[in-house]
Structures are given as C-alpha cells and as structure tokens.
PDB file of C-alpha atoms in Angstrom:
ATOM      1  CA  MET A   1       2.881  15.479  -5.702  1.00  0.00           C
ATOM      2  CA  THR A   2       6.313  14.758  -4.367  1.00  0.00           C
ATOM      3  CA  THR A   3       9.279  16.863  -5.420  1.00  0.00           C
ATOM      4  CA  THR A   4      12.880  16.121  -4.624  1.00  0.00           C
ATOM      5  CA  THR A   5      15.079  19.178  -4.749  1.00  0.00           C
ATOM      6  CA  THR A   6      18.217  18.379  -6.731  1.00  0.00           C
ATOM      7  CA  SER A   7      19.275  21.845  -7.875  1.00  0.00           C
ATOM      8  CA  SER A   8      22.976  22.904  -7.743  1.00  0.00           C
ATOM      9  CA  THR A   9      21.873  25.846  -5.551  1.00  0.00           C
ATOM     10  CA  ALA A  10      21.005  23.432  -2.649  1.00  0.00           C
ATOM     11  CA  PRO A  11      22.710  24.176   0.653  1.00  0.00           C
ATOM     12  CA  ALA A  12      26.257  22.855   1.119  1.00  0.00           C
ATOM     13  CA  GLY A  13      25.174  20.005   3.483  1.00  0.00           C
ATOM     14  CA  ALA A  14      22.747  18.546   0.923  1.00  0.00           C
ATOM     15  CA  ASP A  15      24.503  16.096  -1.368  1.00  0.00           C
ATOM     16  CA  PHE A  16      21.573  14.511  -3.202  1.00  0.00           C
ATOM     17  CA  THR A  17      23.769  11.960  -4.802  1.00  0.00           C
ATOM     18  CA  GLN A  18      23.954  10.261  -1.399  1.00  0.00           C
ATOM     19  CA  LEU A  19      20.274   9.622  -1.252  1.00  0.00           C
ATOM     20  CA  THR A  20      19.479   6.039  -2.150  1.00  0.00           C
ATOM     21  CA  PRO A  21      16.662   5.129  -4.540  1.00  0.00           C
ATOM     22  CA  ILE A  22      14.951   3.477  -1.513  1.00  0.00           C
ATOM     23  CA  ALA A  23      14.780   6.820   0.236  1.00  0.00           C
ATOM     24  CA  LEU A  24      13.436   8.590  -2.863  1.00  0.00           C
ATOM     25  CA  VAL A  25      10.779   5.870  -3.444  1.00  0.00           C
ATOM     26  CA  LEU A  26       9.655   5.898   0.132  1.00  0.00           C
ATOM     27  CA  ALA A  27       9.402   9.690   0.193  1.00  0.00           C
ATOM     28  CA  ALA A  28       7.353   9.594  -3.089  1.00  0.00           C
ATOM     29  CA  GLN A  29       5.086   6.798  -1.817  1.00  0.00           C
ATOM     30  CA  HIS A  30       4.147   8.898   1.269  1.00  0.00           C
ATOM     31  CA  ASP A  31       3.863  12.245  -0.680  1.00  0.00           C
ATOM     32  CA  MET A  32       6.886  13.687   1.156  1.00  0.00           C
ATOM     33  CA  GLU A  33       9.466  16.107  -0.092  1.00  0.00           C
ATOM     34  CA  ILE A  34      13.189  15.802   0.699  1.00  0.00           C
ATOM     35  CA  VAL A  35      14.896  19.187   0.748  1.00  0.00           C
ATOM     36  CA  GLY A  36      18.389  20.207   1.393  1.00  0.00           C
ATOM     37  CA  CYS A  37      19.494  22.217   4.432  1.00  0.00           C
ATOM     38  CA  SER A  38      22.811  23.361   5.788  1.00  0.00           C
ATOM     39  CA  LYS A  39      23.235  20.128   7.874  1.00  0.00           C
ATOM     40  CA  GLY A  40      21.983  17.652   5.277  1.00  0.00           C
ATOM     41  CA  PHE A  41      18.267  17.019   4.594  1.00  0.00           C
ATOM     42  CA  ASN A  42      14.778  17.821   5.851  1.00  0.00           C
ATOM     43  CA  VAL A  43      11.633  15.854   5.152  1.00  0.00           C
ATOM     44  CA  LEU A  44       8.445  17.734   4.638  1.00  0.00           C
ATOM     45  CA  ARG A  45       4.871  16.778   3.921  1.00  0.00           C
ATOM     46  CA  ASP A  46       2.293  19.377   2.927  1.00  0.00           C
ATOM     47  CA  GLY A  47       4.741  22.019   4.133  1.00  0.00           C
ATOM     48  CA  ASP A  48       5.099  20.504   7.551  1.00  0.00           C
ATOM     49  CA  LEU A  49       8.561  19.665   8.801  1.00  0.00           C
ATOM     50  CA  LEU A  50       8.677  15.964   9.698  1.00  0.00           C
ATOM     51  CA  SER A  51      12.401  15.356  10.178  1.00  0.00           C
ATOM     52  CA  SER A  52      15.279  17.807  10.112  1.00  0.00           C
ATOM     53  CA  ASP A  53      19.071  18.093   9.767  1.00  0.00           C
ATOM     54  CA  CYS A  54      19.541  14.479   8.807  1.00  0.00           C
ATOM     55  CA  SER A  55      22.317  12.738   6.848  1.00  0.00           C
ATOM     56  CA  ALA A  56      21.336  10.682   3.791  1.00  0.00           C
ATOM     57  CA  SER A  57      21.557   7.410   5.863  1.00  0.00           C
ATOM     58  CA  GLU A  58      19.475   8.904   8.692  1.00  0.00           C
ATOM     59  CA  ILE A  59      16.850  10.054   6.145  1.00  0.00           C
ATOM     60  CA  GLU A  60      16.591   6.468   4.765  1.00  0.00           C
ATOM     61  CA  GLU A  61      16.367   4.974   8.208  1.00  0.00           C
ATOM     62  CA  TRP A  62      13.710   7.510   9.260  1.00  0.00           C
ATOM     63  CA  LEU A  63      11.650   6.828   6.107  1.00  0.00           C
ATOM     64  CA  GLU A  64      11.829   3.093   6.571  1.00  0.00           C
ATOM     65  CA  GLY A  65      10.609   3.485  10.179  1.00  0.00           C
ATOM     66  CA  TYR A  66       7.819   5.751   9.001  1.00  0.00           C
ATOM     67  CA  ASP A  67       6.876   3.330   6.209  1.00  0.00           C
ATOM     68  CA  ALA A  68       6.779   0.382   8.603  1.00  0.00           C
ATOM     69  CA  GLY A  69       4.587   2.261  11.096  1.00  0.00           C
ATOM     70  CA  HIS A  70       2.339   3.543   8.268  1.00  0.00           C
ATOM     71  CA  ASP A  71       1.930   0.071   6.901  1.00  0.00           C
ATOM     72  CA  ALA A  72       1.065  -1.366  10.332  1.00  0.00           C
ATOM     73  CA  GLY A  73      -1.635   1.215  10.804  1.00  0.00           C
ATOM     74  CA  MET A  74      -2.903   0.787   7.257  1.00  0.00           C
ATOM     75  CA  ASN A  75      -3.176  -3.024   7.515  1.00  0.00           C
ATOM     76  CA  ALA A  76      -6.046  -2.785  10.022  1.00  0.00           C
ATOM     77  CA  GLY A  77      -7.950  -0.282   7.852  1.00  0.00           C
ATOM     78  CA  ALA A  78      -7.284  -2.190   4.715  1.00  0.00           C
ATOM     79  CA  GLN A  79      -8.430  -5.443   6.318  1.00  0.00           C
ATOM     80  CA  ARG A  80     -11.622  -3.723   7.457  1.00  0.00           C
ATOM     81  CA  LEU A  81     -12.200  -2.341   4.029  1.00  0.00           C
ATOM     82  CA  ALA A  82     -11.715  -5.824   2.459  1.00  0.00           C
ATOM     83  CA  ASP A  83     -14.162  -7.307   5.047  1.00  0.00           C
ATOM     84  CA  GLN A  84     -16.719  -4.598   4.365  1.00  0.00           C
ATOM     85  CA  LEU A  85     -16.589  -5.103   0.627  1.00  0.00           C
ATOM     86  CA  LEU A  86     -16.792  -8.907   1.066  1.00  0.00           C
ATOM     87  CA  ASP A  87     -19.725  -8.596   3.457  1.00  0.00           C
ATOM     88  CA  ALA A  88     -21.568  -6.289   1.003  1.00  0.00           C
ATOM     89  CA  ALA A  89     -21.011  -8.717  -1.844  1.00  0.00           C
ATOM     90  CA  PHE A  90     -22.220 -11.812   0.013  1.00  0.00           C
ATOM     91  CA  SER A  91     -25.068 -10.204   2.099  1.00  0.00           C
ATOM     92  CA  VAL A  92     -27.399 -10.041  -0.875  1.00  0.00           C
ATOM     93  CA  PRO A  93     -29.419 -12.972  -2.199  1.00  0.00           C
ATOM     94  CA  ARG A  94     -27.179 -15.044  -4.403  1.00  0.00           C
ATOM     95  CA  ASP A  95     -25.997 -18.568  -5.031  1.00  0.00           C
ATOM     96  CA  PRO A  96     -24.199 -20.013  -1.883  1.00  0.00           C
ATOM     97  CA  ARG A  97     -20.406 -20.105  -2.102  1.00  0.00           C
ATOM     98  CA  SER A  98     -17.899 -22.229  -0.199  1.00  0.00           C
ATOM     99  CA  SER A  99     -15.625 -20.948   2.526  1.00  0.00           C
ATOM    100  CA  GLN A 100     -12.692 -21.461   0.130  1.00  0.00           C
ATOM    101  CA  TYR A 101     -14.378 -19.315  -2.524  1.00  0.00           C
ATOM    102  CA  LYS A 102     -15.046 -16.544   0.008  1.00  0.00           C
ATOM    103  CA  ALA A 103     -11.477 -16.778   1.223  1.00  0.00           C
ATOM    104  CA  GLY A 104     -10.187 -16.343  -2.331  1.00  0.00           C
ATOM    105  CA  ALA A 105     -12.353 -13.286  -2.870  1.00  0.00           C
ATOM    106  CA  ARG A 106     -11.134 -11.818   0.439  1.00  0.00           C
ATOM    107  CA  ALA A 107      -7.509 -12.561  -0.526  1.00  0.00           C
ATOM    108  CA  ALA A 108      -8.003 -10.572  -3.734  1.00  0.00           C
ATOM    109  CA  LEU A 109      -9.504  -7.654  -1.898  1.00  0.00           C
ATOM    110  CA  VAL A 110      -6.721  -7.672   0.667  1.00  0.00           C
ATOM    111  CA  PHE A 111      -4.271  -7.812  -2.253  1.00  0.00           C
ATOM    112  CA  ARG A 112      -5.920  -4.736  -3.813  1.00  0.00           C
ATOM    113  CA  THR A 113      -6.074  -2.687  -0.555  1.00  0.00           C
ATOM    114  CA  GLU A 114      -2.708  -3.798   0.956  1.00  0.00           C
ATOM    115  CA  GLU A 115      -0.771  -4.925  -2.118  1.00  0.00           C
ATOM    116  CA  THR A 116       0.227  -8.124  -0.249  1.00  0.00           C
ATOM    117  CA  PRO A 117       0.832 -11.260  -2.232  1.00  0.00           C
ATOM    118  CA  ILE A 118      -2.136 -13.686  -2.575  1.00  0.00           C
ATOM    119  CA  PRO A 119      -1.254 -16.972  -0.938  1.00  0.00           C
ATOM    120  CA  GLN A 120      -2.223 -20.361  -2.295  1.00  0.00           C
ATOM    121  CA  PRO A 121      -3.286 -22.286   0.773  1.00  0.00           C
ATOM    122  CA  TYR A 122      -4.579 -25.364  -1.102  1.00  0.00           C
ATOM    123  CA  PRO A 123      -2.819 -28.017  -3.186  1.00  0.00           C
ATOM    124  CA  ALA A 124      -2.796 -27.283  -6.850  1.00  0.00           C
ATOM    125  CA  GLY A 125      -5.582 -29.176  -8.810  1.00  0.00           C
ATOM    126  CA  SER A 126      -7.691 -29.769  -5.690  1.00  0.00           C
ATOM    127  CA  VAL A 127     -11.368 -28.778  -5.508  1.00  0.00           C
ATOM    128  CA  GLU A 128     -10.453 -26.283  -2.745  1.00  0.00           C
ATOM    129  CA  ALA A 129      -7.753 -24.595  -4.857  1.00  0.00           C
ATOM    130  CA  ASP A 130     -10.232 -24.257  -7.775  1.00  0.00           C
ATOM    131  CA  ALA A 131     -12.801 -22.636  -5.490  1.00  0.00           C
ATOM    132  CA  PHE A 132     -10.192 -20.332  -4.031  1.00  0.00           C
ATOM    133  CA  SER A 133      -9.068 -19.268  -7.433  1.00  0.00           C
ATOM    134  CA  ALA A 134     -12.589 -18.635  -8.627  1.00  0.00           C
ATOM    135  CA  GLY A 135     -13.093 -16.490  -5.530  1.00  0.00           C
ATOM    136  CA  ILE A 136      -9.910 -14.557  -6.327  1.00  0.00           C
ATOM    137  CA  GLU A 137     -11.524 -13.664  -9.700  1.00  0.00           C
ATOM    138  CA  GLU A 138     -14.677 -12.432  -7.939  1.00  0.00           C
ATOM    139  CA  GLY A 139     -12.698 -10.427  -5.518  1.00  0.00           C
ATOM    140  CA  HIS A 140     -10.887  -8.591  -8.376  1.00  0.00           C
ATOM    141  CA  ALA A 141     -14.286  -8.052  -9.990  1.00  0.00           C
ATOM    142  CA  ILE A 142     -15.690  -6.580  -6.797  1.00  0.00           C
ATOM    143  CA  TRP A 143     -12.702  -4.249  -6.602  1.00  0.00           C
ATOM    144  CA  ARG A 144     -13.141  -3.159 -10.233  1.00  0.00           C
ATOM    145  CA  ARG A 145     -16.833  -2.404  -9.622  1.00  0.00           C
ATOM    146  CA  VAL A 146     -16.038  -0.334  -6.518  1.00  0.00           C
ATOM    147  CA  GLN A 147     -13.338   1.590  -8.363  1.00  0.00           C
ATOM    148  CA  ALA A 148     -15.731   2.241 -11.328  1.00  0.00           C
ATOM    149  CA  ALA A 149     -18.445   3.441  -8.973  1.00  0.00           C
ATOM    150  CA  ALA A 150     -15.998   5.675  -7.161  1.00  0.00           C
ATOM    151  CA  GLY A 151     -14.858   7.137 -10.529  1.00  0.00           C
ATOM    152  CA  ALA A 152     -18.444   7.757 -11.559  1.00  0.00           C
ATOM    153  CA  ALA A 153     -19.274   9.598  -8.308  1.00  0.00           C
TER     154      ALA A 153
END
C-alpha cells in the first residue's frame, strides 16, 4: 500500500504541491512512499530509503528512471511467462492452429503480462488477420483460466 504524506506538519523542505501527478502515479505503481524531509523529499519502499533529499523535479526524474529500468527488467520475465503459458496451452493434444493464430494468442498474453498494446500485423479482412484475432481471444481466455486457478489456490 502506497501512502503519500501530505500533512501540514511535514518538514519545511517538503512542498507536496510541487509533486506532479506523474511522480505520484509512478510511486504508487511501484509501492513506494514519498515522504517529506528537511531538504525536500525521500522515497521509501518497505521502509528502505531508496532516494533522499530530492527536490520535486529530482524525485520525478528518479522515479521515471526507476520505472524505465523496472520495465526493461520486467519485459524479459513477462515475455518468458507469456511463452510458458503459450507452450502449456499448445503442448497438449488439440486441433492444429496456424502461426498467425498462435501469434495472436501470444500477443494477448504479452498484453496481459506487460500491458503493451496488441499490434495488428495483418491487413484487415485478411485470413491472417482473422486467425490472429481468434488467437487473441484464446490468449485472453488462457489468461483468465490462469488467474482463476491462481485465485482458487
């Protein structure tokens, strides 16, 4: 749970009105807490000091750098998870599917794990686009099944 200290008893250097919504959102997304200090702001996560004595603009810059590095590290893990889920779904006996269908399923799983937009690599109305779209539907269904199973565990 992320808490942003905004009380009027915050140290003199902490003017919370200078924090941008971007900084607050990034802190919340990464379960961080922005707290006031005599020289500006500190960033904490689980009680650990991550950044100290920063101005509002420095906090935002630091959080954006943290977010970019976190996303780069997460992409590899999210891609692996999408591949593992896809492999599990297609490694059992079933009707064969086209590469476009499988690509659509993978795109949906990557969307679910990374929150990246799903591209449309094929011309609208083509057989390939139809297969890709059907694969997207299966990818979302795979994700829902995994989430339901995780919730039941």
